Coordinates of C-alpha atoms and ligand atoms in Angstrom, one line a residue:
M528 CA 38.7 9.2 -29.5
R529 CA 35.2 9.7 -30.7
R530 CA 34.6 5.7 -30.6
V531 CA 35.3 6.0 -26.7
L532 CA 33.4 8.6 -26.1
L533 CA 30.5 6.7 -27.8
L534 CA 31.8 3.8 -25.8
V535 CA 31.2 5.8 -22.2
L536 CA 27.8 7.8 -23.4
G537 CA 26.6 3.8 -24.4
I538 CA 27.0 2.9 -21.4
L539 CA 26.4 5.7 -19.6
I540 CA 22.7 5.5 -21.2
F541 CA 22.7 1.2 -21.0
T542 CA 23.3 1.3 -17.6
S543 CA 20.8 4.1 -16.3
A544 CA 17.7 2.4 -18.6
G545 CA 18.6 -0.6 -16.2
M546 CA 18.8 1.0 -12.7
S547 CA 15.6 1.8 -11.0
A548 CA 14.7 5.8 -10.0
A549 CA 16.0 4.7 -6.2
Q550 CA 19.7 3.3 -7.9
S551 CA 19.2 6.2 -10.3
G552 CA 19.4 8.2 -7.0
E553 CA 16.5 10.5 -8.2
R554 CA 13.8 10.0 -4.9
I555 CA 10.2 8.4 -5.5
K556 CA 7.1 10.9 -5.6
I557 CA 4.7 9.3 -4.2
I558 CA 0.9 10.0 -3.1
F559 CA -0.1 7.3 -0.3
D560 CA -3.2 6.1 -0.3
T561 CA -4.5 4.3 2.8
D562 CA -6.6 2.8 5.0
F563 CA -4.5 3.8 7.8
V564 CA -4.5 2.4 11.8
M565 CA -2.1 2.5 14.0
P566 CA 0.3 -0.8 14.6
P567 CA -0.6 -3.1 14.5
Q568 CA -2.1 -2.6 11.4
D569 CA 0.4 -2.9 8.7
D570 CA -0.4 0.3 6.9
S571 CA 1.6 1.9 9.3
M572 CA 4.6 0.5 9.6
A573 CA 4.3 0.8 5.5
L574 CA 3.9 4.1 6.2
M575 CA 6.5 3.8 9.0
L576 CA 9.1 2.7 5.9
A577 CA 8.3 5.1 3.5
M578 CA 9.0 7.9 5.7
Q579 CA 12.5 5.9 6.8
S580 CA 13.7 6.1 3.7
P581 CA 15.5 8.6 1.0
E582 CA 14.8 7.2 -1.8
I583 CA 10.5 8.0 -1.5
E584 CA 8.6 11.5 -1.3
I585 CA 5.6 11.8 -0.4
L586 CA 3.9 14.0 -1.9
G587 CA 0.6 13.9 0.7
I588 CA -1.4 11.0 1.9
T589 CA -4.7 9.9 1.5
T590 CA -7.5 8.2 3.6
V591 CA -10.0 5.9 2.9
A592 CA -12.2 3.8 5.3
G593 CA -11.0 -0.3 4.5
N594 CA -9.6 -1.4 8.1
D595 CA -12.2 1.0 10.1
S596 CA -13.7 4.3 9.2
V597 CA -12.7 7.6 7.2
E598 CA -12.2 9.2 10.2
R599 CA -10.4 6.7 12.4
A600 CA -7.9 6.4 9.1
T601 CA -7.4 10.0 9.3
S602 CA -6.9 10.9 13.1
D603 CA -4.2 7.9 13.1
V604 CA -2.2 9.0 10.4
L605 CA -2.2 13.0 11.7
R606 CA -0.9 11.4 15.4
M607 CA 1.9 9.2 13.7
L608 CA 2.9 12.0 11.9
E609 CA 4.1 14.3 14.5
I610 CA 5.1 11.6 15.8
A611 CA 7.5 10.9 13.2
N612 CA 7.9 14.6 12.8
Q613 CA 6.9 14.9 9.9
T614 CA 4.1 17.2 10.5
A615 CA 4.9 18.9 6.7
I616 CA 3.4 16.0 4.6
P617 CA -0.8 16.8 4.3
V618 CA -2.6 14.8 5.1
H619 CA -6.4 14.8 2.6
R620 CA -9.8 12.8 4.0
G621 CA -11.2 10.3 1.7
A622 CA -14.1 7.9 0.7
D623 CA -16.0 7.1 3.9
M624 CA -17.5 4.4 2.2
P625 CA -17.2 2.0 -0.8
L626 CA -18.6 3.5 -4.5
V627 CA -21.6 0.6 -3.9
H628 CA -21.0 -2.3 -1.8
E629 CA -23.4 -1.7 1.2
K630 CA -22.8 -2.5 4.8
S631 CA -23.8 -6.2 5.6
D632 CA -24.8 -8.5 9.2
F633 CA -21.8 -10.3 6.9
A634 CA -19.6 -7.1 6.8
V635 CA -19.8 -6.9 10.7
R636 CA -19.9 -10.1 11.7
E637 CA -15.6 -10.0 9.5
Y638 CA -12.8 -8.2 9.6
G639 CA -12.9 -4.0 8.8
R640 CA -15.2 -1.4 10.1
W641 CA -15.4 0.2 6.7
Y642 CA -18.8 1.2 7.2
S643 CA -17.9 2.3 10.8
N644 CA -19.3 5.9 11.6
E645 CA -18.1 6.2 15.1
P646 CA -15.9 9.1 16.5
P647 CA -12.8 7.1 16.0
P648 CA -10.4 6.3 19.8
A649 CA -7.9 8.4 20.6
P650 CA -4.4 7.4 19.1
P651 CA -1.5 7.0 21.4
G652 CA -0.5 9.9 22.6
G653 CA -3.7 11.5 22.3
Y654 CA -5.2 13.0 19.5
A655 CA -3.2 15.3 17.1
N656 CA -3.0 19.2 17.0
K657 CA -2.1 18.6 13.3
K658 CA -5.3 19.1 11.4
A659 CA -6.1 17.7 8.0
A660 CA -6.5 19.7 5.3
P661 CA -9.5 20.9 3.5
E662 CA -8.8 20.2 0.1
S663 CA -10.8 16.8 -0.2
A664 CA -8.3 13.3 -1.3
V665 CA -9.5 12.9 -4.9
S666 CA -9.6 16.6 -5.3
F667 CA -5.6 16.2 -4.1
I668 CA -4.6 13.4 -5.9
V669 CA -5.9 15.1 -9.0
K670 CA -4.6 18.1 -9.0
T671 CA -1.4 16.9 -8.1
V672 CA -1.0 14.2 -10.8
L673 CA -2.1 17.0 -14.0
T674 CA 0.2 19.8 -12.5
N675 CA 2.7 17.8 -11.8
P676 CA 1.9 15.2 -15.2
H677 CA 4.3 11.1 -16.1
E678 CA 6.0 12.4 -11.9
V679 CA 3.8 10.6 -9.4
T680 CA 3.4 7.6 -8.5
L681 CA 0.3 6.4 -6.9
V682 CA 0.6 4.5 -3.6
A683 CA -2.7 2.3 -2.7
I684 CA -2.7 0.4 0.6
G685 CA -6.9 0.3 0.8
P686 CA -9.9 -0.1 -1.1
L687 CA -9.3 2.1 -4.0
T688 CA -12.9 4.2 -3.4
N689 CA -10.3 7.3 -4.2
I690 CA -8.4 6.3 -6.6
A691 CA -11.8 5.7 -8.6
Q692 CA -13.4 8.7 -8.2
A693 CA -10.3 10.4 -9.2
I694 CA -9.5 8.4 -13.0
R695 CA -13.6 8.9 -13.3
A696 CA -13.4 13.1 -11.7
D697 CA -10.8 13.9 -15.2
P698 CA -10.4 12.1 -18.5
G699 CA -6.8 12.9 -18.3
F700 CA -6.0 11.9 -15.3
A701 CA -5.2 8.2 -16.0
K702 CA -2.6 8.4 -18.6
K703 CA -1.1 11.4 -16.3
V704 CA -0.6 9.2 -13.5
K705 CA 3.8 7.2 -13.9
R706 CA 2.9 4.4 -12.1
M707 CA 0.6 2.7 -9.4
V708 CA 1.6 0.0 -6.9
I709 CA -1.4 -1.6 -5.5
M710 CA -2.0 -3.6 -2.5
G711 CA -4.6 -6.2 -2.8
G712 CA -6.3 -8.9 -5.2
A713 CA -5.5 -12.4 -4.5
I714 CA -5.0 -15.1 -8.0
A715 CA -5.7 -18.6 -7.9
L716 CA -2.9 -18.5 -11.0
L717 CA -0.2 -17.9 -9.0
P718 CA 0.8 -20.7 -6.0
D719 CA -1.1 -18.7 -2.2
G720 CA -3.6 -17.6 -3.6
S721 CA -6.5 -17.6 -2.1
G722 CA -8.4 -15.0 -0.1
N723 CA -8.7 -13.6 3.1
I724 CA -11.9 -12.4 4.2
T725 CA -14.2 -14.3 1.9
P726 CA -12.7 -18.6 0.0
N727 CA -11.3 -16.2 -3.1
A728 CA -11.9 -12.5 -2.6
E729 CA -8.8 -10.2 -0.7
F730 CA -9.7 -7.7 2.3
N731 CA -9.1 -4.2 0.4
F732 CA -10.9 -5.4 -3.5
W733 CA -13.6 -7.5 -1.6
V734 CA -14.3 -3.3 0.3
D735 CA -14.4 -1.9 -2.1
P736 CA -14.8 -3.9 -5.8
E737 CA -16.5 -1.6 -8.1
A738 CA -13.2 0.4 -7.6
A739 CA -10.7 -1.9 -7.9
Y740 CA -12.3 -3.2 -11.3
V741 CA -12.2 0.9 -12.3
T742 CA -8.8 1.0 -11.2
L743 CA -7.5 -2.1 -12.8
R744 CA -9.0 -1.3 -16.1
S745 CA -8.0 2.6 -16.0
G746 CA -5.2 2.2 -18.3
I747 CA -2.1 3.5 -15.5
P748 CA 1.1 1.3 -15.2
I749 CA 0.3 -1.4 -11.9
E750 CA 2.2 -3.2 -10.3
L751 CA 0.0 -5.6 -8.1
S752 CA 0.8 -6.9 -4.6
P753 CA -1.4 -9.3 -3.9
L754 CA -1.6 -11.7 -0.9
N755 CA 0.7 -14.0 -2.6
V756 CA 3.6 -12.5 -2.1
S757 CA 1.9 -11.1 1.0
R758 CA 2.1 -14.4 2.6
K759 CA 5.9 -15.0 1.4
S760 CA 6.3 -13.0 5.2
A761 CA 6.2 -13.4 9.0
L762 CA 6.2 -10.9 11.3
T763 CA 6.6 -12.4 14.5
R764 CA 7.8 -11.7 18.0
H765 CA 11.7 -12.4 17.0
W766 CA 11.5 -9.6 14.3
Y767 CA 9.3 -7.2 16.3
E768 CA 12.2 -7.5 19.6
K769 CA 14.5 -6.8 17.1
M770 CA 13.4 -3.4 15.8
V771 CA 12.2 -2.4 19.2
E772 CA 16.5 -3.0 20.1
T773 CA 17.2 0.5 19.2
D774 CA 15.5 3.5 21.1
T775 CA 13.4 5.7 18.8
P776 CA 10.1 8.2 18.6
L777 CA 8.8 4.8 16.2
T778 CA 10.5 2.0 18.2
R779 CA 8.5 3.3 21.1
L780 CA 5.2 4.3 19.5
L781 CA 5.3 0.0 18.3
K782 CA 6.7 -1.1 22.0
V783 CA 3.2 0.5 23.2
T784 CA 0.9 -0.5 20.3
L785 CA 2.7 -4.1 18.7
G786 CA 4.7 -5.6 21.6
P787 CA 1.6 -6.1 23.9
R788 CA -0.1 -9.0 20.7
F789 CA 3.1 -10.2 21.3
E790 CA 2.8 -10.1 25.0
N791 CA -0.8 -12.3 24.2
E792 CA 0.5 -14.2 21.7
P793 CA 4.2 -15.2 21.5
D794 CA 3.4 -17.2 18.8
R795 CA 1.7 -15.4 16.5
L796 CA 2.8 -14.8 12.5
D797 CA 1.5 -11.7 11.0
F798 CA 2.0 -11.1 6.9
M799 CA 3.1 -7.7 5.6
Y800 CA 1.1 -7.2 3.2
D801 CA 1.3 -3.5 3.0
Q802 CA 5.0 -3.4 4.2
I803 CA 5.9 -5.6 1.4
A804 CA 4.2 -3.2 -1.4
V805 CA 6.1 0.1 -0.4
A806 CA 9.5 -2.3 -0.5
S807 CA 9.0 -2.7 -3.3
L808 CA 8.9 0.2 -5.0
I809 CA 12.2 1.6 -2.9
D810 CA 14.2 -1.6 -4.3
P811 CA 12.3 -4.0 -7.2
A812 CA 14.4 -6.5 -7.2
L813 CA 12.4 -7.5 -3.8
V814 CA 10.3 -9.0 -6.0
S815 CA 9.2 -11.7 -7.9
K816 CA 6.9 -10.4 -10.9
E817 CA 4.5 -12.1 -13.7
R818 CA 2.5 -9.7 -16.1
L819 CA -0.7 -11.2 -16.0
Y820 CA -4.3 -10.1 -17.2
V821 CA -5.8 -9.1 -14.1
D822 CA -9.6 -8.6 -13.5
V823 CA -12.4 -8.3 -10.7
N824 CA -15.8 -9.4 -10.2
I825 CA -18.2 -7.0 -9.4
E826 CA -21.4 -9.4 -9.9
H827 CA -23.3 -9.5 -6.8
G828 CA -22.7 -13.3 -5.6
I829 CA -21.0 -16.0 -4.4
S830 CA -17.3 -14.4 -6.1
Y831 CA -18.1 -10.5 -5.5
G832 CA -14.8 -8.6 -4.9
V833 CA -12.8 -11.5 -6.6
S834 CA -9.7 -11.3 -8.2
V835 CA -8.9 -13.4 -11.4
G836 CA -5.2 -13.4 -13.4
G837 CA -4.9 -14.7 -16.5
R838 CA -2.2 -15.7 -19.4
K839 CA -4.3 -14.4 -22.0
L840 CA -7.9 -13.2 -22.2
W841 CA -10.9 -15.1 -21.1
P842 CA -14.6 -14.6 -22.1
G843 CA -16.1 -11.8 -19.5
A844 CA -13.4 -10.6 -18.9
E845 CA -13.4 -8.2 -22.7
G846 CA -11.1 -5.5 -21.3
A847 CA -9.4 -6.4 -18.9
R848 CA -5.6 -4.9 -19.2
Q849 CA -1.8 -6.4 -18.3
V850 CA -1.0 -5.3 -15.4
D851 CA 2.3 -6.8 -13.2
V852 CA 2.0 -9.3 -10.1
Q853 CA 3.6 -10.0 -7.8
Y854 CA 4.0 -13.4 -6.3
D855 CA 7.9 -14.3 -4.3
L856 CA 9.5 -12.2 -2.2
D857 CA 13.3 -12.5 -0.7
W858 CA 12.5 -12.5 2.5
P859 CA 16.0 -11.9 4.2
R860 CA 16.5 -9.5 1.9
F861 CA 13.2 -7.6 3.0
I862 CA 12.7 -8.4 6.5
N863 CA 16.5 -7.1 7.0
M864 CA 16.1 -3.9 5.5
F865 CA 12.3 -3.1 7.2
V866 CA 14.1 -3.4 10.4
D867 CA 17.4 -1.4 9.5
R868 CA 15.0 1.5 8.4
I869 CA 12.9 1.4 11.6
Q870 CA 15.5 1.4 14.0
T871 CA 17.7 4.2 11.8
P872 CA 17.1 7.7 13.4
L873 CA 14.5 10.3 12.7
A874 CA 15.3 12.7 10.2
Q875 CA 15.6 16.0 12.6
Ligands
RIB910 O1 -5.8 -8.0 3.0 C1 -5.0 -7.2 3.7 C2 -5.3 -5.5 2.8 O2 -6.2 -5.2 4.2 C3 -3.9 -5.0 3.7 O3 -4.0 -3.5 3.6 C4 -4.9 -3.8 4.7 O4 -4.3 -3.5 6.0 C5 -6.0 -4.8 5.1 O5 -6.2 -2.8 4.0
CA911 CA1 -4.0 -1.3 4.5

């Protein structure tokens, strides 16, 4: 009898150790750090997925300048929470500029309005009644992690300005973060590793290279979702039409915001950068990963903001740490999970 009990106990320990938190029924507590803009921007569809996923508990949303200004990010995400009937989730305004990177003619010509301080346009349905919390993003991030040591996962899908400031704000912070999933970077060592804002730099890391450098070297357990894996996705009109087959507040928002893009460009294909980062938290088996040393170039030259990955350390990368780098995606399983959850009626 004793041997049977020991065998059963061993099996229980073995299976629970191999299961993801989601599979074990535990909800994953996250702080969602984002350079949010309403659809067609990927951040908003990533938040839709997180809100529609019972495996995830969103402790709070923190906003950062990136795709647009931090005021736009804050204004749009407040309105999204009203549309999604999720106004209990607090929103904390974060950094309105990167740590060091200054506005330049190149930045104005290229993508993103991270340097803008213009008032945000009204989101669909008008400005939200819900207001941002008075506490800053950095204060909220630090306080939440310190009071819930080793329980909070940081999901960072914009420039890492808030995260780096939180790391520097308290010497004990990094050790108390459970883990991080970051959408950012591009790894030339792996397929599809070119940049998307400069020839080799990815946008989130290029907007704030110093913040990415500090974060990647912090010792926080990190899973990186770089352009290498983003490029294994393809949001096309076909998948948009499947999403809006059902009528919910979220799919109605997609009709108003994402629909016109495919009306004007029926053959358009968009990568699902931020959505993949969130999905990999829900179902880790959706992505293939390799553990690499990853560092970021902070020299203000032709490679500013470029992330470099290596299987062993190299000269100049002293102090860099190993992170898990996503490089492939189970596209059919991912997109069907995404569409299914977007179509699911809102939690009441
Ligand atoms: O390079 C893609 C990333 O930059 C995505 O997070 C997108 O939202 C922008 O922030
Ligand atoms: Ca983003």
